[in-house]
GROMACS .gro file of C-alpha atoms in nm:
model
  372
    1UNK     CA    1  12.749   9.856   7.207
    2UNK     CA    2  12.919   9.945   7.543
    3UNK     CA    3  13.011  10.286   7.469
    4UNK     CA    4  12.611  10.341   7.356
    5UNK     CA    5  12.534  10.176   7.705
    6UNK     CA    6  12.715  10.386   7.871
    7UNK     CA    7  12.636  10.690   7.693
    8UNK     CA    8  12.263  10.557   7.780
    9UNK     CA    9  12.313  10.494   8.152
   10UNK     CA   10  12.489  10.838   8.199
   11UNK     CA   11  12.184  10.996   8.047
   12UNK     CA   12  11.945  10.823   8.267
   13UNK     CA   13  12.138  10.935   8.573
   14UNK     CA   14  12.159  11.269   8.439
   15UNK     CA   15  11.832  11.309   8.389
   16UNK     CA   16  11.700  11.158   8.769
   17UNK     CA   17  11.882  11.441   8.914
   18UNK     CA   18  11.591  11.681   8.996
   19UNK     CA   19  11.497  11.828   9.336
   20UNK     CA   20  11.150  11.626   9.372
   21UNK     CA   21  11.376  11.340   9.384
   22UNK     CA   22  11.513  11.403   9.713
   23UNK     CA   23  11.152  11.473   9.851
   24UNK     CA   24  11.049  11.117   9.808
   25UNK     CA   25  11.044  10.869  10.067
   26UNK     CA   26  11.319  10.604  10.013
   27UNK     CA   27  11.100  10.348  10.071
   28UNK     CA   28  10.854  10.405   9.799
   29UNK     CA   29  11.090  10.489   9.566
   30UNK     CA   30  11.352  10.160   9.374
   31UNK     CA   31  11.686  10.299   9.368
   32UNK     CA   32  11.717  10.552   9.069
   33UNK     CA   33  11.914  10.439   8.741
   34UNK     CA   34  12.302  10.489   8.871
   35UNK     CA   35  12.571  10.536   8.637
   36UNK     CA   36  12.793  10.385   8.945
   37UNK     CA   37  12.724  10.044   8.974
   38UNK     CA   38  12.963   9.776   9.094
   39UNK     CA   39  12.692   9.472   9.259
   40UNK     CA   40  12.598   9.139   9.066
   41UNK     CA   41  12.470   9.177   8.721
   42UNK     CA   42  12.131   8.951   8.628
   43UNK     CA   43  12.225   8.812   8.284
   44UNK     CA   44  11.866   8.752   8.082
   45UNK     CA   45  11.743   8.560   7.813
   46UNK     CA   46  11.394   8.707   7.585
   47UNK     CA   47  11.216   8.413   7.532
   48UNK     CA   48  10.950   8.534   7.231
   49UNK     CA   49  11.077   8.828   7.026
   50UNK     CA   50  10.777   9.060   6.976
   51UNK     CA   51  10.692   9.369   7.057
   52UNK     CA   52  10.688   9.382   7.425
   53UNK     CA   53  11.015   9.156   7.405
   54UNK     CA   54  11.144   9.401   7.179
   55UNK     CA   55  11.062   9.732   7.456
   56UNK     CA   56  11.183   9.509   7.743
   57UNK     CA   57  11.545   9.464   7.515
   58UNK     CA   58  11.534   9.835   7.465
   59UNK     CA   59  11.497   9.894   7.829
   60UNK     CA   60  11.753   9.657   7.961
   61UNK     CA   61  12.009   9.902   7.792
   62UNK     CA   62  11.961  10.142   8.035
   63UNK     CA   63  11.986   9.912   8.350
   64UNK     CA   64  12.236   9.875   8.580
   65UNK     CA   65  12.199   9.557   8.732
   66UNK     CA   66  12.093   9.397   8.445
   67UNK     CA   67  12.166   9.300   8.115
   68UNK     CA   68  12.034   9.134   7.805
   69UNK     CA   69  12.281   8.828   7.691
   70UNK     CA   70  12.032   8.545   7.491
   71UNK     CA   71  11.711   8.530   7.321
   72UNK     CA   72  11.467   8.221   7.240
   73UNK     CA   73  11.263   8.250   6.929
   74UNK     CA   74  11.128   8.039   6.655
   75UNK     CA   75  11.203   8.304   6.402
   76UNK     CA   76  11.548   8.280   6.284
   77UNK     CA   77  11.508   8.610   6.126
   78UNK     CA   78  11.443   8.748   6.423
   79UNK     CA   79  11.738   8.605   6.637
   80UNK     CA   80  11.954   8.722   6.354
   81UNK     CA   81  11.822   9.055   6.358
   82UNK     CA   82  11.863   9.049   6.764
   83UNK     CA   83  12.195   8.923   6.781
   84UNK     CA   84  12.347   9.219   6.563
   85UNK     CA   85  12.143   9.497   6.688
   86UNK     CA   86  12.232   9.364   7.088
   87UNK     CA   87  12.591   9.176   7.045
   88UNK     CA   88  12.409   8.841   7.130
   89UNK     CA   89  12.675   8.535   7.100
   90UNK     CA   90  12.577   8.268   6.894
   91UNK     CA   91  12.578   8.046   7.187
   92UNK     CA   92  12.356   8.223   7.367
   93UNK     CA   93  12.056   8.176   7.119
   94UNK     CA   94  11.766   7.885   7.093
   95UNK     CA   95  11.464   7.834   6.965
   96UNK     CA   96  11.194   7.661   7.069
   97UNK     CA   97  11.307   7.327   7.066
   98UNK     CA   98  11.627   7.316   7.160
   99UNK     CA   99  11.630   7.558   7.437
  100UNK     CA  100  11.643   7.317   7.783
  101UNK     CA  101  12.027   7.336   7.680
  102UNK     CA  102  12.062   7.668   7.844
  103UNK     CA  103  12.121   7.411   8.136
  104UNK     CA  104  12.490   7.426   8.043
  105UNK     CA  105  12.505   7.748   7.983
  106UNK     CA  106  12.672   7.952   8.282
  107UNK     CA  107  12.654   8.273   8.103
  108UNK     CA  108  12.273   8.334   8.163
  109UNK     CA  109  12.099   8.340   8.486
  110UNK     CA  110  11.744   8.428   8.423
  111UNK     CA  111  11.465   8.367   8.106
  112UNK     CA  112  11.169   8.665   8.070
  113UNK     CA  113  10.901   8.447   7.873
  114UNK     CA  114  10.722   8.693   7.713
  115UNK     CA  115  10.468   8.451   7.456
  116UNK     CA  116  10.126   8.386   7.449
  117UNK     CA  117   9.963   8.337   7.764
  118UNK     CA  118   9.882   7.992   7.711
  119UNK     CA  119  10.238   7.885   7.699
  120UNK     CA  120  10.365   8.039   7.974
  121UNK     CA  121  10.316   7.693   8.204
  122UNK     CA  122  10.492   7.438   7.993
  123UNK     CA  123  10.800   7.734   7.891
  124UNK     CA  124  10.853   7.835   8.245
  125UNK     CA  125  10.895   7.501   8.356
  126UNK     CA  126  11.139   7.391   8.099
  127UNK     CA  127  11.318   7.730   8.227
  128UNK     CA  128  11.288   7.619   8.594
  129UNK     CA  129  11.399   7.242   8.522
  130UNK     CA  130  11.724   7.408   8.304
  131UNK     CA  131  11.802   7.532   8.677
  132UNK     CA  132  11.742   7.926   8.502
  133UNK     CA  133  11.558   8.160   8.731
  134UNK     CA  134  11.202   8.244   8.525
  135UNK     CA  135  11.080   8.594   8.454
  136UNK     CA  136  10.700   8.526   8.353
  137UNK     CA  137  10.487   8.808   8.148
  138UNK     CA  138  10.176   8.839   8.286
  139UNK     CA  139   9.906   8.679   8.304
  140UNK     CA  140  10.103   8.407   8.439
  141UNK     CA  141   9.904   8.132   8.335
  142UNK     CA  142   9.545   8.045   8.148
  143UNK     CA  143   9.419   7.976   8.493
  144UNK     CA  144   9.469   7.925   8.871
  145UNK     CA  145   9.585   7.553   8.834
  146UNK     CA  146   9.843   7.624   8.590
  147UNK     CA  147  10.006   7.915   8.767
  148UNK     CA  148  10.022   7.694   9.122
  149UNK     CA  149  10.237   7.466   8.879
  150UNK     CA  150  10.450   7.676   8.791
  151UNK     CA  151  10.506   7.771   9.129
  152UNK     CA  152  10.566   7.405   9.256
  153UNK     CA  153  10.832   7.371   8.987
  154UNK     CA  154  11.022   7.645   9.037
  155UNK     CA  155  10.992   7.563   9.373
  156UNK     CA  156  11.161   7.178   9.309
  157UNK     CA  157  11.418   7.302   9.096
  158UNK     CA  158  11.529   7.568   9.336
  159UNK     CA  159  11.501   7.920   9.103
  160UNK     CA  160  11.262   8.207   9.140
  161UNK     CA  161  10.938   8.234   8.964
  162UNK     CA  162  10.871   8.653   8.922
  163UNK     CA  163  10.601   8.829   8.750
  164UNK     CA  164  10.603   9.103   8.528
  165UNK     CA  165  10.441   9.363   8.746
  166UNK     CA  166  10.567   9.649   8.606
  167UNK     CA  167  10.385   9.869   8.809
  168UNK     CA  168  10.456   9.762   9.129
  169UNK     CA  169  10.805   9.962   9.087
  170UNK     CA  170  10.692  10.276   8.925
  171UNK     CA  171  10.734  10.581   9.186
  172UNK     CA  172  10.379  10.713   9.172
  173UNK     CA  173  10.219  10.373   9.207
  174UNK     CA  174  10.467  10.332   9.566
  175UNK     CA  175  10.383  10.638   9.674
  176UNK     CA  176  10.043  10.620   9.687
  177UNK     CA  177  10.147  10.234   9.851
  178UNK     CA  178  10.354  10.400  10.125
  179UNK     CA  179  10.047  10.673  10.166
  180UNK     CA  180   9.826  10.418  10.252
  181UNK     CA  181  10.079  10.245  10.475
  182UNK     CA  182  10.127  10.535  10.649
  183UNK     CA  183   9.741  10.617  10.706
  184UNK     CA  184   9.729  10.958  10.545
  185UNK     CA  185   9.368  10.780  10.378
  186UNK     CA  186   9.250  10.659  10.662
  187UNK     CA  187   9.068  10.341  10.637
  188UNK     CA  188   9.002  10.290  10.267
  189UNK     CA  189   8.631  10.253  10.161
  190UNK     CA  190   8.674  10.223   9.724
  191UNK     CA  191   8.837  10.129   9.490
  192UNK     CA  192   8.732  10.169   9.094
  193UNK     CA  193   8.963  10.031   8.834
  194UNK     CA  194   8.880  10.107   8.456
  195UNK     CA  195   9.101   9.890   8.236
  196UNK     CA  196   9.076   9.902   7.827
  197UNK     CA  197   9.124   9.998   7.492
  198UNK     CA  198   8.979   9.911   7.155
  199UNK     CA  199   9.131   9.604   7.006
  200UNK     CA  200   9.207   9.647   6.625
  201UNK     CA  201   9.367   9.320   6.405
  202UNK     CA  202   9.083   9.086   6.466
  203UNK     CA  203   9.314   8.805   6.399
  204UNK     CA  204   9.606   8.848   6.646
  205UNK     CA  205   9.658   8.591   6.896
  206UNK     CA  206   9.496   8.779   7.215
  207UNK     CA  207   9.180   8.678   7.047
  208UNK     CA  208   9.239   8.328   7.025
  209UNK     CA  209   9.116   8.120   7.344
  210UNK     CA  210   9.350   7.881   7.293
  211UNK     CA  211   9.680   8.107   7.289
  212UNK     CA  212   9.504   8.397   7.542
  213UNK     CA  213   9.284   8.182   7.759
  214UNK     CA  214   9.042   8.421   7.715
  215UNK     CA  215   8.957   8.822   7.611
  216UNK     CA  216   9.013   9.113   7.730
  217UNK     CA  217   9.086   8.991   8.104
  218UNK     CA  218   9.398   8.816   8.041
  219UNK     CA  219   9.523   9.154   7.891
  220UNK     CA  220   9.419   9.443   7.964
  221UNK     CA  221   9.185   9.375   8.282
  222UNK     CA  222   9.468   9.206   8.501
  223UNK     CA  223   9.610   9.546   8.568
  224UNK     CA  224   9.274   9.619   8.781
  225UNK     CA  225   9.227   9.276   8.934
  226UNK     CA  226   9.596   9.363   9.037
  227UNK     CA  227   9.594   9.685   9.102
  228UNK     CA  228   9.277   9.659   9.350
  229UNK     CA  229   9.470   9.442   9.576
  230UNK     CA  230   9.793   9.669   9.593
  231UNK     CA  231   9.568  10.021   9.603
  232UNK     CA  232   9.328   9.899   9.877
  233UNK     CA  233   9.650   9.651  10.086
  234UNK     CA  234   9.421   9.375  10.089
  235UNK     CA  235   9.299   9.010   9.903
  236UNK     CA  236   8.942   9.061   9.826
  237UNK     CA  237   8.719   8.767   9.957
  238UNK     CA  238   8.425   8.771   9.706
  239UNK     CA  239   8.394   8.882   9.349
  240UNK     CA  240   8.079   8.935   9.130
  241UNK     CA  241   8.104   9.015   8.744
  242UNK     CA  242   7.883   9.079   8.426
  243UNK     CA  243   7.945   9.050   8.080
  244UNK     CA  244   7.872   9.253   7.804
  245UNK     CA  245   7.936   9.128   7.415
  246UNK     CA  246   7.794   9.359   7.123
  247UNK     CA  247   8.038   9.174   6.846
  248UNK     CA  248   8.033   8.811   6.839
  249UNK     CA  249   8.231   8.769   6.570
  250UNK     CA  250   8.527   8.916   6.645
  251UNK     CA  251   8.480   8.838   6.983
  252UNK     CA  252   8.376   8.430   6.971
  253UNK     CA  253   8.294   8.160   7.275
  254UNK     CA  254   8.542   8.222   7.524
  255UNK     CA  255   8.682   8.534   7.437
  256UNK     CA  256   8.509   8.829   7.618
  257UNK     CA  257   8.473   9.203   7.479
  258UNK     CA  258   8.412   9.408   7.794
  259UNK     CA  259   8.339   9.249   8.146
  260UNK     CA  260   8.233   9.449   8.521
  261UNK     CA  261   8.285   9.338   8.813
  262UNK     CA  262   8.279   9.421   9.156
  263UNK     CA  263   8.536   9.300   9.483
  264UNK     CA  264   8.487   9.304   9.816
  265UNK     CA  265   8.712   9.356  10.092
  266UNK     CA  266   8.704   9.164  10.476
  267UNK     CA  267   8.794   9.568  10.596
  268UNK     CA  268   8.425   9.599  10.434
  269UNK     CA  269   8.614   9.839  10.131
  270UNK     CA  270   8.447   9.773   9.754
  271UNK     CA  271   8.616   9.756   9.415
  272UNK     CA  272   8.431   9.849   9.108
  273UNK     CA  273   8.643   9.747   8.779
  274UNK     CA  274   8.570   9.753   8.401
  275UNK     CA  275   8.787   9.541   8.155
  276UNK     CA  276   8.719   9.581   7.751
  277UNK     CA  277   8.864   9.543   7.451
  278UNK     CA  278   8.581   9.714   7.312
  279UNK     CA  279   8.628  10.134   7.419
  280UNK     CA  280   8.958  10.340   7.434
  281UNK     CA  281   9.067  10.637   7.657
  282UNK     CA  282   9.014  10.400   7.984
  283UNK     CA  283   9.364  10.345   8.193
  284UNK     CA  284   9.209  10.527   8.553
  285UNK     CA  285   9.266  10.417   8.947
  286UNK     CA  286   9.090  10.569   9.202
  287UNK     CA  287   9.108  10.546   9.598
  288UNK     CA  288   8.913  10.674   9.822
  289UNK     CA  289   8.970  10.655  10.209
  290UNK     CA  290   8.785  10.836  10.484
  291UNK     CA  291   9.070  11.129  10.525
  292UNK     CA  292   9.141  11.151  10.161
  293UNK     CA  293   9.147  10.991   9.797
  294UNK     CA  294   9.451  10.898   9.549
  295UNK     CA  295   9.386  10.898   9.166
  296UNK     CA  296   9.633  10.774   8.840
  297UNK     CA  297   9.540  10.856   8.481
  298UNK     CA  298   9.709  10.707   8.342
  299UNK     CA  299   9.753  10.413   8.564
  300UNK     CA  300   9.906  10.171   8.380
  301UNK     CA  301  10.034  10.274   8.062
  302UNK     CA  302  10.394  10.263   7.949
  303UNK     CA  303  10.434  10.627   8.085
  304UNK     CA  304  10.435  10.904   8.217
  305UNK     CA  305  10.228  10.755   8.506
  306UNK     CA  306  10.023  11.098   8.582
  307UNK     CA  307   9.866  11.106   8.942
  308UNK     CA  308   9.714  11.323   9.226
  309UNK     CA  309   9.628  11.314   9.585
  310UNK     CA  310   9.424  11.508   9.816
  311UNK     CA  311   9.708  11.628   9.960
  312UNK     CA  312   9.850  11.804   9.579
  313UNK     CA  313  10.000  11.619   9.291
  314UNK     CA  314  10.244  11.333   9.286
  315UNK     CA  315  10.587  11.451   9.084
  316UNK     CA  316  10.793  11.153   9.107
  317UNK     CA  317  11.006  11.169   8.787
  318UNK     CA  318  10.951  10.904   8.515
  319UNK     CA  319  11.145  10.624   8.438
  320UNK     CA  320  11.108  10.375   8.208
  321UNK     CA  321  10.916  10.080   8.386
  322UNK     CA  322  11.101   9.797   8.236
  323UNK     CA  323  11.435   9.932   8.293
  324UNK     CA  324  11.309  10.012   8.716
  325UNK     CA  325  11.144   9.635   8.695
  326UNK     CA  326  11.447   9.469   8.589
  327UNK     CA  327  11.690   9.630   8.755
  328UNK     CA  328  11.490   9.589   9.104
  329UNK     CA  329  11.444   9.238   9.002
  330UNK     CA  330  11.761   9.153   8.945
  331UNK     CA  331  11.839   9.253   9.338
  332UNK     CA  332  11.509   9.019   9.433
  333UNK     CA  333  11.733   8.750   9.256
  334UNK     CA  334  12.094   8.817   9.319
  335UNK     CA  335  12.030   8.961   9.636
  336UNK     CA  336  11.756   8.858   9.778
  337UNK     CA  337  11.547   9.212   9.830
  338UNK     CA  338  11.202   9.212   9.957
  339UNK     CA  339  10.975   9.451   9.699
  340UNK     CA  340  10.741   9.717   9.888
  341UNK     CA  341  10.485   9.505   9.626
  342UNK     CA  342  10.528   9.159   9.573
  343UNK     CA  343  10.639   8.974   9.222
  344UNK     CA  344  10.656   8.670   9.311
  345UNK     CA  345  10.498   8.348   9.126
  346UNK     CA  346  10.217   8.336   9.452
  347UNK     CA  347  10.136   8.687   9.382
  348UNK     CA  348  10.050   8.587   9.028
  349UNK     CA  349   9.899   8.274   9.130
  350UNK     CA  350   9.666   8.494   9.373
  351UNK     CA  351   9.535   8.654   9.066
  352UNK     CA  352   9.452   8.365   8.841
  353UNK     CA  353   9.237   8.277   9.098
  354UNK     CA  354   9.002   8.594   9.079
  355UNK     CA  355   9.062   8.535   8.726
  356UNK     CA  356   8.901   8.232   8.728
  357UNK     CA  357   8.635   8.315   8.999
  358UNK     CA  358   8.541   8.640   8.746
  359UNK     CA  359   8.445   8.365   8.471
  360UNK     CA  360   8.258   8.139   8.706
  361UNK     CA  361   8.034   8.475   8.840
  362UNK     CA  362   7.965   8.580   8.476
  363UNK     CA  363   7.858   8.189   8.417
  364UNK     CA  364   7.647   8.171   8.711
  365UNK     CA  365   7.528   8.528   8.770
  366UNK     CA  366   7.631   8.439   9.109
  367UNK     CA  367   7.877   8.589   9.378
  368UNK     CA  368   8.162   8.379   9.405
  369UNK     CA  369   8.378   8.356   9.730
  370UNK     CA  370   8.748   8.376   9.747
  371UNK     CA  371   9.042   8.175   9.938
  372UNK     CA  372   9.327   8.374   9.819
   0.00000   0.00000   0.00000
């Protein structure tokens, strides 16, 4: 396994070493994937073993600053199949019930839950009372009071609650970021976000209220609630939003198909965003300023990010967004770095809460004011 690793972070370095990498500014850009690394390594547990667990294992290969050493499943299958395929010590594995005994277990520092949304509150908890710092998948939480709890108790115990914004590390995303920092859009008048795809297996648990907390926006539609607020630099302080449902039986109470809705900005800027489980060939950000635009399509998707501004196109090279994530987050937790975009539990709490206030402006038809 460590001669594959290394045979895997060699490539990865290799491959980084292109001229447009030396055009970027160094501070939009995380540190490229080094096959000289000598700093702290973050040792992390997967808590939930599917798919995305599986492409966040498959990325941590190619890290430098971090590694995967555990995994938490209630499959035993699965941790069987883990543990050979990633060298995983017996020690290092739990399930379900049993796993608060990572507690006395110095050989992990940090636990990605990557379940069903609606479990993310009691499971990062447990983490945070185990004294483990907690990786969360987003959404954080069903809902704005859940995610401010798991920010209290990571708070009490004394570990770091982060979020898995992927995207606030990918190269094209922080360049656009450090754009608008630097005023090359002037003051920034739109923002449309178009978040979706069609959903297939009606019976999967992202259409189940009580494990997704909802539809389509506490999947797919997060990434433009999110990506509004780092795109325009600013909390919006009202939301409206309409909902749109043409199958009711796939899609039942509580679970929405495809929902609009509109932010606006104290700077006076507007967001338009779609979020639906219901059409494909939608992953778009635009930007628009008053000296010049920035659009991403793809925006969000696994990569390559694919982007342009009005001053030409952006040609950061691609790397894999979990392995960039982790690595920069393991120097947020060993070493205390301050992200260009924050990951932080508050930054995920901040988006519950227009979460929440989309569902109470579809409800009431009315527009809904935000304290972010």
């Amino acid at each position: 396994m460590s001669s594959r690793r290394a045979f895997l972070q060699k490539m990865a370095a290799s491959a980084l070493v292109v001229p447009a990498v030396s055009m970027m500014k160094a501070a939009a850009y995380p540190q490229a994937v080094n096959s000289v690394y000598d700093g702290p390594m973050l040792r992390v547990a997967i808590m939930g073993l599917g798919s995305y667990g599986s492409r966040v294992a498959e990325a941590l290969l190619s890290c430098r600053a971090a590694k995967l050493v555990g995994v938490i499943s209630g499959t035993p299958s699965k941790v069987k199949e883990w543990q050979a395929k990633y060298n995983i010590p017996e020690k290092n594995c739990y399930n379900y019930e049993n796993f608060d005994r990572i507690k006395d277990n110095q050989d992990i520092d940090a636990v990605y839950v990557i379940t069903p949304n609606a479990l993310h509150k009691d499971q990062s908890i447990r983490v945070a009372k185990a004294g483990k710092h907690v990786i969360c998948e987003k959404p954080m939480a069903v809902n704005a009071v859940e995610a401010q709890q798991m920010v209290d108790a990571c708070k009490k115990a004394n570990v770091k609650l982060l979020i898995g914004y992927r995207m606030h590390f990918e190269p094209k995303t922080l360049e656009i970021v450090r754009m608008r920092n630097a005023g090359d859009f002037g003051k920034i008048l739109f923002f449309q976000g178009l978040s979706g795809f069609k959903i297939g297996d009606p019976g999967e648990w992202r259409l189940n209220k009580q494990l997704a907390g909802g539809g389509a926006m506490m999947d797919i539609g997060i990434y433009s609630i999110n990506g509004a607020r780092y795109m325009v630099g600013e909390d919006p302080v009202w939301v409206t939003a309409q909902e749109v449902k043409t199958d009711p039986i796939k899609f039942k109470e509580g679970v929405d198909e495809t929902i609009t809705f509109q932010l606006g900005f104290a700077n006076g800027a507007l967001a338009s965003c779609l979020s639906t489980y219901a059409m494909n060939n939608l992953d778009r950000f635009f930007l628009n300023g008053e000296k010049g635009f920035a659009e991403l399509l793809p925006a969000t998707g696994y990569g390559p990010i694919k982007g342009h501004t009005h001053l030409g196109e952006l040609t950061q090279p691609h790397v894999t967004h979990q392995t960039l994530q982790m690595d920069e987050m393991s120097a947020i937790i060993l070493k205390g770095k301050k992200p260009l975009v924050p990951v932080d539990g508050e930054e995920g709490v901040k988006d519950m809460k227009i979460v929440d206030a989309i569902f109470e402006a579809v409800k009431t038809g009315k527009k809904v004011d935000l304290k972010l």
